[in-house]
Short mmCIF file of C-alpha atoms in Angstrom, two decimals:
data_model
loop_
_atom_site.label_atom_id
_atom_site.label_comp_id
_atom_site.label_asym_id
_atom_site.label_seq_id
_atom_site.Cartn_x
_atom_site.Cartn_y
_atom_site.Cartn_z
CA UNK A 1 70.27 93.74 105.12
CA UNK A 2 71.02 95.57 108.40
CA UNK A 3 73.21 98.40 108.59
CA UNK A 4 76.21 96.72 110.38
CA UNK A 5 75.78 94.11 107.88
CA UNK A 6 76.62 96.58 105.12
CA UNK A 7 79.51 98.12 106.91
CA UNK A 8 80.91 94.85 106.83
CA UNK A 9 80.54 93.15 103.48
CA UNK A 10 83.50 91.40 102.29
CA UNK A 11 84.73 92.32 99.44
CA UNK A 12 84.80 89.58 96.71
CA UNK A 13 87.80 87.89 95.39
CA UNK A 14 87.82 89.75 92.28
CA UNK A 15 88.04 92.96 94.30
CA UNK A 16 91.67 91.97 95.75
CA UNK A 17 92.85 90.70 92.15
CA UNK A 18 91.87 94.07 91.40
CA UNK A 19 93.31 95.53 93.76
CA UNK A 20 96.62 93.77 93.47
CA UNK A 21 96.72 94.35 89.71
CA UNK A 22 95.91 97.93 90.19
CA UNK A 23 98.98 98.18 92.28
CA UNK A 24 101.16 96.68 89.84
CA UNK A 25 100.19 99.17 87.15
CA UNK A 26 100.78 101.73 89.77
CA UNK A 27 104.71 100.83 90.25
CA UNK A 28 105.49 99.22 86.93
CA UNK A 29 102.94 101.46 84.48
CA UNK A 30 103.97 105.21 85.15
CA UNK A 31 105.74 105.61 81.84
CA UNK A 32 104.83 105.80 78.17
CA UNK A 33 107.96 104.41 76.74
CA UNK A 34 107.12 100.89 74.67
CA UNK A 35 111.27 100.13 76.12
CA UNK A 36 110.08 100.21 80.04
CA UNK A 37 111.04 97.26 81.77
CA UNK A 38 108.40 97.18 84.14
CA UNK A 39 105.92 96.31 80.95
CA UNK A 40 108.05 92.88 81.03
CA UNK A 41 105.99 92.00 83.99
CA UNK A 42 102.89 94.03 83.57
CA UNK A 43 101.65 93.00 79.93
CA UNK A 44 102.16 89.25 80.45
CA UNK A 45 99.81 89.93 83.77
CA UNK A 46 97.40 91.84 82.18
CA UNK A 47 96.91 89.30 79.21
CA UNK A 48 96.27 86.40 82.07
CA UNK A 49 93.88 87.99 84.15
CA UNK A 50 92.15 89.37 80.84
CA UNK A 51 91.63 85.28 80.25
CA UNK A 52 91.02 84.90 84.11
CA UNK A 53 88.29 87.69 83.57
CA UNK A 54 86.65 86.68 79.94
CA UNK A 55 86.06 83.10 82.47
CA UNK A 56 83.69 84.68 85.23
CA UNK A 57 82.49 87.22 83.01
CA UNK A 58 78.41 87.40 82.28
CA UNK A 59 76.86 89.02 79.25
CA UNK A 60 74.61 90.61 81.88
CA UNK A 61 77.78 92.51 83.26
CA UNK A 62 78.83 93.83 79.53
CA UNK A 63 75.38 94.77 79.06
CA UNK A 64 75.44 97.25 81.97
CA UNK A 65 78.14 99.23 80.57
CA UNK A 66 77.73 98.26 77.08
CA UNK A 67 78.66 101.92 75.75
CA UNK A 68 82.09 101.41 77.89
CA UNK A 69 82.78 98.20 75.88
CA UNK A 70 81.66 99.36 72.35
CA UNK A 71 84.05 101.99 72.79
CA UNK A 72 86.98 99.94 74.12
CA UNK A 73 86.28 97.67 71.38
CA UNK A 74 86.57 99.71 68.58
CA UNK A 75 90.07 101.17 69.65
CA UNK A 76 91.29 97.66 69.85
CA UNK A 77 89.55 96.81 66.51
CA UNK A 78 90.75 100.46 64.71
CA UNK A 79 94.35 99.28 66.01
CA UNK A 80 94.18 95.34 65.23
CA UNK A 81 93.47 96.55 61.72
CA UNK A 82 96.30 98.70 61.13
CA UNK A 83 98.96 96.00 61.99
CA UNK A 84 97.30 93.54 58.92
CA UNK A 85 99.61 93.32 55.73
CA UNK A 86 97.90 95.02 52.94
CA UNK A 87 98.83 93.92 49.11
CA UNK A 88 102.13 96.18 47.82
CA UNK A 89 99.33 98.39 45.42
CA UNK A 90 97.12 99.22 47.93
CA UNK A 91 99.70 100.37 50.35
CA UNK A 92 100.82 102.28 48.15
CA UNK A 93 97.83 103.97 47.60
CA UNK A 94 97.68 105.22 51.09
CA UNK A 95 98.50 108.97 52.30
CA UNK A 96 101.98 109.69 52.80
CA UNK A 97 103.47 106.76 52.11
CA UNK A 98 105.46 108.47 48.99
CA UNK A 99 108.60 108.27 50.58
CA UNK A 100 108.63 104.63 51.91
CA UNK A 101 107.54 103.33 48.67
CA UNK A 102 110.81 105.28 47.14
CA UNK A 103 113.09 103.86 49.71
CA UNK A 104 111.61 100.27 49.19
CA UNK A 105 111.89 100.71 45.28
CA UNK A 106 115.96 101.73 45.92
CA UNK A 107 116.08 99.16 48.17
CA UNK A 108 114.68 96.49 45.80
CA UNK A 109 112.33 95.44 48.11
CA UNK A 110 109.22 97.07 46.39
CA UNK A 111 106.94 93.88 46.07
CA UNK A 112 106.80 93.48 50.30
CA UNK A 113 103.56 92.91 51.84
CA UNK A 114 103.48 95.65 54.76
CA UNK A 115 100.31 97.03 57.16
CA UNK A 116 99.26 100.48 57.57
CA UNK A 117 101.16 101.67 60.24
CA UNK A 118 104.47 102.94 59.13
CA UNK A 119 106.16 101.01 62.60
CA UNK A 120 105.03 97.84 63.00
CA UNK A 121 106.83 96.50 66.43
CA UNK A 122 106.05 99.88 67.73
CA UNK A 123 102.06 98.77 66.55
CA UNK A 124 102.46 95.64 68.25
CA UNK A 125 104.08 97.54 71.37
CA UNK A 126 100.90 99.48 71.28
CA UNK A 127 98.11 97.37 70.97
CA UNK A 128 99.20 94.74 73.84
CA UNK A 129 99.44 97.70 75.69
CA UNK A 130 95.51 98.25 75.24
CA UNK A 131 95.11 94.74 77.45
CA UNK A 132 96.44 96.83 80.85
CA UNK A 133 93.04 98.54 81.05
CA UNK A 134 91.27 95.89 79.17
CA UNK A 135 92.47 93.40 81.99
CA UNK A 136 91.27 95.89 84.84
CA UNK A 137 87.81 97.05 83.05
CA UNK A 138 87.00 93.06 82.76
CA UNK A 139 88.35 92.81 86.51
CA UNK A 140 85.96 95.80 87.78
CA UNK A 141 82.77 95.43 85.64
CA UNK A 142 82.49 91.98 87.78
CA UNK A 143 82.53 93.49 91.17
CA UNK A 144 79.39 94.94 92.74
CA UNK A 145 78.64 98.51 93.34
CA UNK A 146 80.46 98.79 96.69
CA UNK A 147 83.25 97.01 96.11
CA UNK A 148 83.53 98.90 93.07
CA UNK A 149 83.49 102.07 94.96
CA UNK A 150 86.57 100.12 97.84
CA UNK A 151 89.00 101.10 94.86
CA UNK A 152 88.90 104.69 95.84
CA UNK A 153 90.61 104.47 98.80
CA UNK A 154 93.10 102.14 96.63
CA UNK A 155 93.82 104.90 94.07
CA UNK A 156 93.80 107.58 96.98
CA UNK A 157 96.24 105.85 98.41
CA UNK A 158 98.71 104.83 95.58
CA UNK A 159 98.44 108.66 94.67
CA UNK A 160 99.42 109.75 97.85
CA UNK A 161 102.76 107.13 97.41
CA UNK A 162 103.45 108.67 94.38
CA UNK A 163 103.66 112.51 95.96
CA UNK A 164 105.64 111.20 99.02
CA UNK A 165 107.91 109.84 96.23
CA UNK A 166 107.61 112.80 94.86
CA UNK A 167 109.03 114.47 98.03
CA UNK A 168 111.85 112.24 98.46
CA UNK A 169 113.11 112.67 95.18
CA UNK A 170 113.65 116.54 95.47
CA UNK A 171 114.97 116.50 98.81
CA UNK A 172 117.43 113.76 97.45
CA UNK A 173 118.80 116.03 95.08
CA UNK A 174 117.38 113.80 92.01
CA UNK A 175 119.11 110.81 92.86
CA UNK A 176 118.49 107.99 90.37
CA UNK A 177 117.96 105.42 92.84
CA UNK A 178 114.83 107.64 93.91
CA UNK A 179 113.36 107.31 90.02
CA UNK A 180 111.20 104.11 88.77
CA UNK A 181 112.35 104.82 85.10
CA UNK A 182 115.51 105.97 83.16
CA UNK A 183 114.75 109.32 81.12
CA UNK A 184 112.89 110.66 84.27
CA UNK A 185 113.89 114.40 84.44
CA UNK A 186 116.33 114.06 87.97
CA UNK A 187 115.83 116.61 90.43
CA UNK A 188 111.57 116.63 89.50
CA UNK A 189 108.76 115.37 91.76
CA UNK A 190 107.68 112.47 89.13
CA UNK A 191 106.45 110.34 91.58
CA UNK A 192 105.45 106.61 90.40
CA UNK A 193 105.76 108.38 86.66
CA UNK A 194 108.37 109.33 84.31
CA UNK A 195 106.56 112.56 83.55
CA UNK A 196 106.08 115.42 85.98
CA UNK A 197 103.08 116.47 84.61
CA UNK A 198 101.23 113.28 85.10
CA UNK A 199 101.97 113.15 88.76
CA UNK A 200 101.19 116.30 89.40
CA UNK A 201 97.70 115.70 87.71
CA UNK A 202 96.93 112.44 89.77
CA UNK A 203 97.72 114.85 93.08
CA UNK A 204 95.44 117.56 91.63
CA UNK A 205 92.41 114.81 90.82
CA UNK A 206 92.34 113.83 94.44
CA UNK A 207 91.12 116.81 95.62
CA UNK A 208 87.58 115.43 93.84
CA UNK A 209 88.25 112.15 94.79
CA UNK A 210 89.24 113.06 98.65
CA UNK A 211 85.78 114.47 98.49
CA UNK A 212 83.60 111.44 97.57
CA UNK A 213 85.43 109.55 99.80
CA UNK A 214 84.70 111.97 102.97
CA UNK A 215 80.94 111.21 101.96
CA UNK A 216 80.81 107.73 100.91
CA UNK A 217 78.53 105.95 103.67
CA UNK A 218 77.63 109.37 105.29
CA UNK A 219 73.69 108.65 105.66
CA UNK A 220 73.49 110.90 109.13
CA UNK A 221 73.60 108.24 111.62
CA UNK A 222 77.31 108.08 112.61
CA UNK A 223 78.42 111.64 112.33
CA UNK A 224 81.30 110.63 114.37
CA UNK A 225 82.89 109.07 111.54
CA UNK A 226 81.14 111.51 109.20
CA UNK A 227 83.19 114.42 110.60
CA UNK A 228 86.47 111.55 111.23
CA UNK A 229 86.33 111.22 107.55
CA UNK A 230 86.13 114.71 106.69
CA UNK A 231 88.46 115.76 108.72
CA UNK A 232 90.90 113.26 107.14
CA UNK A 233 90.15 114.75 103.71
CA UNK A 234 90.52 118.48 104.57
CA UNK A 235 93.98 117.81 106.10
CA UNK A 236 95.01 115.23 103.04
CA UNK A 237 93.79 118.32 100.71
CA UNK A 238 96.29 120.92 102.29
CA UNK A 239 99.29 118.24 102.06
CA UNK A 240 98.48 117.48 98.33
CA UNK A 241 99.11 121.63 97.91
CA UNK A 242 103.02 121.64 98.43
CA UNK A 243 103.10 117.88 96.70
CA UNK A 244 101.61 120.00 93.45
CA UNK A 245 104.13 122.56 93.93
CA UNK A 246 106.81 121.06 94.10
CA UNK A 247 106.20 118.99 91.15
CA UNK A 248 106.74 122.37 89.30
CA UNK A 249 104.26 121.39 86.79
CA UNK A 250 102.12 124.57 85.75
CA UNK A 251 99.41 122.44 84.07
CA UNK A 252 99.16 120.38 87.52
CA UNK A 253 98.95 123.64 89.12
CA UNK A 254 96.38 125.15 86.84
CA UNK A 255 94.20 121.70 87.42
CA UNK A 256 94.18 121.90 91.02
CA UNK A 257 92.32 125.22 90.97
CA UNK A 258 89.60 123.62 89.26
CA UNK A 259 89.75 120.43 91.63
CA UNK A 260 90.08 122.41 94.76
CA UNK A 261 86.68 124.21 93.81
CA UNK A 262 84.97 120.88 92.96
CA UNK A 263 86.33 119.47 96.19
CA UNK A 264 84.85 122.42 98.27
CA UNK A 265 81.63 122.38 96.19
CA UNK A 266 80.96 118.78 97.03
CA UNK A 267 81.97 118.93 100.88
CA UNK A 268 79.90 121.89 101.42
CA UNK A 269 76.56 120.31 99.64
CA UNK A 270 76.28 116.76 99.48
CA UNK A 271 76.19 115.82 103.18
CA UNK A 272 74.24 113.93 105.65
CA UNK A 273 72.93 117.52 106.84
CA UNK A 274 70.43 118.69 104.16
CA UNK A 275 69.68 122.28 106.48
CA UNK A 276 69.89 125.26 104.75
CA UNK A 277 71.76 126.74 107.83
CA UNK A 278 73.91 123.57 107.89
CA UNK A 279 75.16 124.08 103.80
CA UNK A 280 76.30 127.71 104.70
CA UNK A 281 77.89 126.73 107.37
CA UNK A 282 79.93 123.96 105.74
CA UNK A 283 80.38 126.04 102.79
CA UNK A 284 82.46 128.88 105.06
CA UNK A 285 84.60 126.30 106.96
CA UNK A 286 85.38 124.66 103.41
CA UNK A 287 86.12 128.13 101.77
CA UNK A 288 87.84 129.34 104.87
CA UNK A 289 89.83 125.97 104.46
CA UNK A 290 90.58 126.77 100.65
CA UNK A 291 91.72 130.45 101.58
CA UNK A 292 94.25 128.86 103.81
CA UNK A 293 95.68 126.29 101.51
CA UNK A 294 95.86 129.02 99.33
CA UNK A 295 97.69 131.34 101.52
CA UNK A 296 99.84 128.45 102.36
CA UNK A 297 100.45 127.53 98.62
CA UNK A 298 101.85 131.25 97.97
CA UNK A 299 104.42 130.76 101.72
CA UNK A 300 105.80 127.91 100.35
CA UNK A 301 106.51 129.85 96.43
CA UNK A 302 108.33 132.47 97.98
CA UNK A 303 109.94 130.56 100.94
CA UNK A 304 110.84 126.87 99.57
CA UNK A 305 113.53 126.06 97.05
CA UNK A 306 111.33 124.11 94.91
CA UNK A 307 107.87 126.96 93.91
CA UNK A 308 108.96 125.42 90.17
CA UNK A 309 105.50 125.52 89.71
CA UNK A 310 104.86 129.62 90.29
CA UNK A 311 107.50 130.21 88.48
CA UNK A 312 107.47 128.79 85.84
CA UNK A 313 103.94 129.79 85.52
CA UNK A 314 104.93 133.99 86.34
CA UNK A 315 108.26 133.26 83.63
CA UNK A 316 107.66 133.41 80.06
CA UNK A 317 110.09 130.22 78.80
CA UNK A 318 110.48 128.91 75.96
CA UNK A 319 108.28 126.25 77.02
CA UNK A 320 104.97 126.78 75.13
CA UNK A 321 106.47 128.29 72.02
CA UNK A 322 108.37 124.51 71.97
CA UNK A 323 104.77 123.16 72.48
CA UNK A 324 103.46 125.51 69.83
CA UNK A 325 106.23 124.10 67.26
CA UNK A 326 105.19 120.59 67.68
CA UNK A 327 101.11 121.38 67.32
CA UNK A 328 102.09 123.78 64.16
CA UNK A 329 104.19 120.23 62.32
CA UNK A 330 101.90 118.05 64.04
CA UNK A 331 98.48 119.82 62.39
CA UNK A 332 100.51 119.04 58.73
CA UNK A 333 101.03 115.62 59.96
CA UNK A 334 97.46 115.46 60.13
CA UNK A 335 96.97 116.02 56.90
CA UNK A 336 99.70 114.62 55.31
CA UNK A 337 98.59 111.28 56.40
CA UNK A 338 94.60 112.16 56.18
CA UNK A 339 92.24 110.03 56.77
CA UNK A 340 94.01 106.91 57.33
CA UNK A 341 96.36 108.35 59.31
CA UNK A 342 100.30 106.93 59.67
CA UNK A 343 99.16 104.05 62.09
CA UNK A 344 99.34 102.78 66.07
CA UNK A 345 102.48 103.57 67.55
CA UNK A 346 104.30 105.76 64.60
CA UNK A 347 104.30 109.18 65.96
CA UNK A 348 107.81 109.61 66.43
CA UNK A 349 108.72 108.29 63.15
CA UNK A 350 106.50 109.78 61.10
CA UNK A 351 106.81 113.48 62.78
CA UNK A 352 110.96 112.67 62.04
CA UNK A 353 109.57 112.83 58.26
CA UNK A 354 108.90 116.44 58.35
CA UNK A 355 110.43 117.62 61.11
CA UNK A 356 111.82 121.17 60.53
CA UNK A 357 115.93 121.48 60.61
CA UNK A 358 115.34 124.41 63.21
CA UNK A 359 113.75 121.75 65.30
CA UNK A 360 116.48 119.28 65.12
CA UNK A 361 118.44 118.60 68.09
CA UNK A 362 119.94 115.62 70.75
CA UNK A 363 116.75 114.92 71.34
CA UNK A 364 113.26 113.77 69.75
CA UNK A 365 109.52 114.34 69.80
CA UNK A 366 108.39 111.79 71.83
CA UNK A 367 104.55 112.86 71.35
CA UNK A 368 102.85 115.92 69.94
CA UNK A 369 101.86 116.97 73.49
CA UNK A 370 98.46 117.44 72.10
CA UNK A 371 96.80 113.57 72.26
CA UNK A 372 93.69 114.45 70.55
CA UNK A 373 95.43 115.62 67.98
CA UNK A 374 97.86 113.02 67.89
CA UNK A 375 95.22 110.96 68.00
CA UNK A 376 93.85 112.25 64.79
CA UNK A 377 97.56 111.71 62.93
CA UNK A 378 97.85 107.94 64.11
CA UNK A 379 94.36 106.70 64.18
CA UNK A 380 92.96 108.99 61.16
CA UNK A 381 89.34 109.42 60.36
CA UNK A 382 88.24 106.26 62.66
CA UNK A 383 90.45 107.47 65.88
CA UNK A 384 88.46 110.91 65.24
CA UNK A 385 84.93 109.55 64.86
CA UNK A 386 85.66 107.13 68.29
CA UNK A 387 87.12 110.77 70.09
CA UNK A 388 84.15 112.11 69.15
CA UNK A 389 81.80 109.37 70.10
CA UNK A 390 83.33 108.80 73.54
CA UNK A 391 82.82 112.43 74.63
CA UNK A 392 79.21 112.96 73.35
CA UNK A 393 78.96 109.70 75.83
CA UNK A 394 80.11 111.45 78.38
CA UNK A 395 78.40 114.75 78.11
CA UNK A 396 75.03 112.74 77.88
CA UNK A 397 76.04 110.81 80.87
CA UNK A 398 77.42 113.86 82.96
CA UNK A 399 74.74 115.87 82.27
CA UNK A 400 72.50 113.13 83.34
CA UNK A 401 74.65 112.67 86.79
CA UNK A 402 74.92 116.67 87.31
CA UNK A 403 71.17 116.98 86.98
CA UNK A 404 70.06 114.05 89.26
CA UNK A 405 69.14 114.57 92.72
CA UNK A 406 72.06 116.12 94.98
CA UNK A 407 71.08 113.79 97.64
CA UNK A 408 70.91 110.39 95.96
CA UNK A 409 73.56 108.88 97.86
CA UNK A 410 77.25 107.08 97.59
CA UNK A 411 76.69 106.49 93.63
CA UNK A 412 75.74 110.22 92.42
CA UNK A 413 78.65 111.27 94.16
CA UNK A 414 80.88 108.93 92.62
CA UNK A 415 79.46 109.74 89.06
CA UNK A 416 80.06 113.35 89.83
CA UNK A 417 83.56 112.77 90.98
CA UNK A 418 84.32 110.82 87.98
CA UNK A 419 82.85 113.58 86.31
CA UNK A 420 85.43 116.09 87.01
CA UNK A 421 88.40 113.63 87.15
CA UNK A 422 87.77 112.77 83.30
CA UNK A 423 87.82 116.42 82.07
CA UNK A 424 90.45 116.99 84.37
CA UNK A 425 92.26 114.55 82.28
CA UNK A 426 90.74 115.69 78.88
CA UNK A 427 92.06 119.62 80.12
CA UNK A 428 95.68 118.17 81.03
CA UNK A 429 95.08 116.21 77.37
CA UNK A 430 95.93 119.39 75.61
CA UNK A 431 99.13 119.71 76.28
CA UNK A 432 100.35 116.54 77.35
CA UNK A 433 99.61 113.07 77.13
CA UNK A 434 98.42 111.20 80.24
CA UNK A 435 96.61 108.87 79.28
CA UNK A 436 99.51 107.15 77.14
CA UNK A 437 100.93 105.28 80.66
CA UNK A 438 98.83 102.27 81.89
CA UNK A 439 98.58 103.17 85.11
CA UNK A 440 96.75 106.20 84.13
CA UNK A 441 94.45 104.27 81.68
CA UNK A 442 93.61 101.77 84.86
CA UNK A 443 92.57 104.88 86.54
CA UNK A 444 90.39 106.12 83.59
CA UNK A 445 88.86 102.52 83.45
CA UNK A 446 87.47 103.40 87.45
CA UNK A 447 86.45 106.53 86.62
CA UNK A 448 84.62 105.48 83.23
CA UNK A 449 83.12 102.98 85.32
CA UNK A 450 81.89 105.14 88.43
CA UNK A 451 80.40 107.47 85.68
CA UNK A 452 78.46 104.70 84.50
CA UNK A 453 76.94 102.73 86.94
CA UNK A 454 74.40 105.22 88.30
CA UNK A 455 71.93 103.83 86.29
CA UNK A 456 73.17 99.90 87.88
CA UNK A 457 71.15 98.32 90.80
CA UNK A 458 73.50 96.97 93.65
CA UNK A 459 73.56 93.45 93.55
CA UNK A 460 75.74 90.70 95.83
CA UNK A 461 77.69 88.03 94.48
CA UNK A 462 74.74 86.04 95.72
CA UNK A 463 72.50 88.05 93.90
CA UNK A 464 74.69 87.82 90.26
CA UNK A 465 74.50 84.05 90.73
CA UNK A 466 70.54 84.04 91.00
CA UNK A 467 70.77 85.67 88.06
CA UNK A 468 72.91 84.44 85.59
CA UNK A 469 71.78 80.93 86.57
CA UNK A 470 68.27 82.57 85.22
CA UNK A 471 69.85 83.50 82.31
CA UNK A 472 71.52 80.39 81.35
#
């Protein structure tokens, strides 16, 4: 296939679906509540294209990122389970379930049937949220590599919504007609979230992504729109600096350090230009660039209204010692409900068990701001043993990626992207909880999937069909 014929492949019509649904996670999937109304719209879509996708799908296609699946399938398996009535004795038997079995006894009601979760509609509320990214990781496993890889721009894009959004919503003096959902924090950057934090961790992941994107399709032939693309990523990178700060998130803040580096590291090395002369040149102009968002990041703490971010990072609040309360009643959680664990979905209940009276207040512990470990106290022993298995997967498969060739083209840099956008998530992980909204789980579906499919061959729609008509 010639080059111009490459440059203008057309995407399949799973890619727009895609697309489309991505979009609609985007605007209606930004919050973790199980009461957001935008779920209304979103979990009825999500179960119909996962039925749309199970249609087209090929076991070839599953095979390819078989790990992927096996993983995905045992979460929804681990949480299916929990929501099945178990017999009155054996309930019974089950951790921490002393209390409930006293109240049923007083309440003459000690013979009912109940499942393992201590909430059930919350269960339910949890599992059908599991279709969002099930719907998009049967949706993108069916496109080929390069449309695949068209979703970046997509996500790029949406992110770059949600910190205009962002913008608006501080300069409009936290107006609620400005916020997508009610218990948004007014007056904070959240974006196309409910949560501060996670916004300002999607702007602090494009500084990776902003990268791959400069060199996707960079083979040294048209350094015209080599350097165009660049360009555009260097200049997106120094507007996604004041975006971060104004979020006043410190954890978004702290991540974009780690981001910006990754960013530079991949712009200055992985480049149509393989000269030794060429990398240090690159490697100045992208750490000269760095030095001057930096510069530019401390100008706007000390001159604009909203450097939340400094300082509240500089202040000592009472911020982490309220994070350090949770983790403390959280960790006896654990083990109060160990190794079952107190089911899908019934963190806030369970938590309201033991919570101490010097924690009780107006409001409620909506998560233990620690998933891993929260994790651990819904999901017990299995929820562990699947947290454990998914990120030996990804070590094996990152260190794989990391010690490839540098110069292996669009897909290594992808992988390597991916890379650092999934421990950027697993660092923001420990102390909050981003990957409880489904538009964030969409987005850890791509990046799961760009990890993965170095080791796939690229192969048309045309191609797929020659195939599977093999197979069958």
């Amino acid at each position: 296939m010639s080059a111009s014929k490459k440059r203008h492949h057309k995407p399949q019509a799973l890619f727009w679906i895609a697309l489309s649904f991505l979009v609609l996670a985007a605007f209606t999937g930004g919050a973790s509540r199980i009461d957001t109304p935008g779920l209304v719209l979103l979990k009825p879509a999500a179960v119909l294209l996962c039925g749309l996708a199970a249609v087209t799908l090929r076991r070839s296609q599953m095979e390819s990122y078989r790990w992927i699946f096996l993983g995905f399938g045992a979460i929804m398996v681990v949480s299916l389970l929990q929501l099945i009535p178990l017999p009155p004795v054996l309930w019974r038997s089950l951790p921490g379930r002393d209390e409930l079995a006293r109240v049923d006894t007083i309440a003459g009601i000690s013979g009912a049937w109940r499942p393992l979760t201590l909430t059930p509609m919350n269960g339910w509320h949890a599992f059908t949220a599991l279709f969002v990214p099930l719907a998009m990781l049967l949706l993108a496993v069916q496109l080929d590599r390069r449309d695949l890889q068209r979703l970046l721009p997509v996500v790029l894009v949406l992110a770059g919504i949600s910190g205009l959004i962002g913008l608006l919503q501080v300069v409009g003096g936290g107006s609620e007609s400005l916020y997508l959902y009610r218990g948004t924090n007014n007056g904070t950057a959240a974006g196309l979230f409910a949560n501060r934090n996670h916004a300002a961790l999607l702007l602090a992941m494009m500084f990776p992504m902003l990268a791959a994107w400069a060199m996707t399709g960079n083979d040294g032939k048209d350094r015209t729109r080599h350097w165009l693309r660049s360009a555009t990523a260097v200049a997106a990178g120094v507007v996604l600096l004041p975006m971060i700060l104004v979020t006043g998130s410190r954890s978004g803040l702290l991540l974009c350090v780690p981001g910006l580096l990754a960013a530079v590291g991949m712009f200055a090395y992985w480049s149509p230009d393989h000269g030794v002369v060429g990398r240090h040149r690159r490697l100045i102009v992208a750490g000269g660039v760095m030095t001057i968002g930096a510069l530019l990041l401390g100008l706007l703490s000390l001159y604009l209204s909203k450097g939340d971010a400094i300082r509240r990072l500089t202040s000592t609040s009472s911020g982490s010692e309220f994070r350090v309360d949770i983790w403390t009643t959280s960790l006896k959680l654990f083990w109060k409900y160990f190794p079952v664990g107190s089911g899908i979905g019934s963190f806030v209940e369970a938590y309201q068990v033991i919570e101490p009276y010097y924690q009780l207040n107006a409001t409620f512990r909506n998560h233990a701001h620690l998933d891993f470990l929260e994790i651990g106290i819904c999901l017990g022993v299995p929820g562990v043993v699947i947290l454990i298995g998914g990120a030996i997967a990804y070590v094996r498969r990152s260190y794989r990626v990391w010690t490839a060739r540098a110069d292996t083209g669009d897909t290594i840099r992808f992988a390597r992207m991916a890379s650092i956008a999934i421990a950027m998530i697993a660092a923001a992980s420990i102390v909050d909880y981003p990957m409880r909204t489904p538009f964030m789980m969409c987005i850890a579906v791509l990046l799961s999937l760009w990890l993965a499919q170095t080791d796939q061959p690229m192969a048309t729609t045309s191609h797929r069909r020659h195939r599977d008509a093999a197979e069958n």
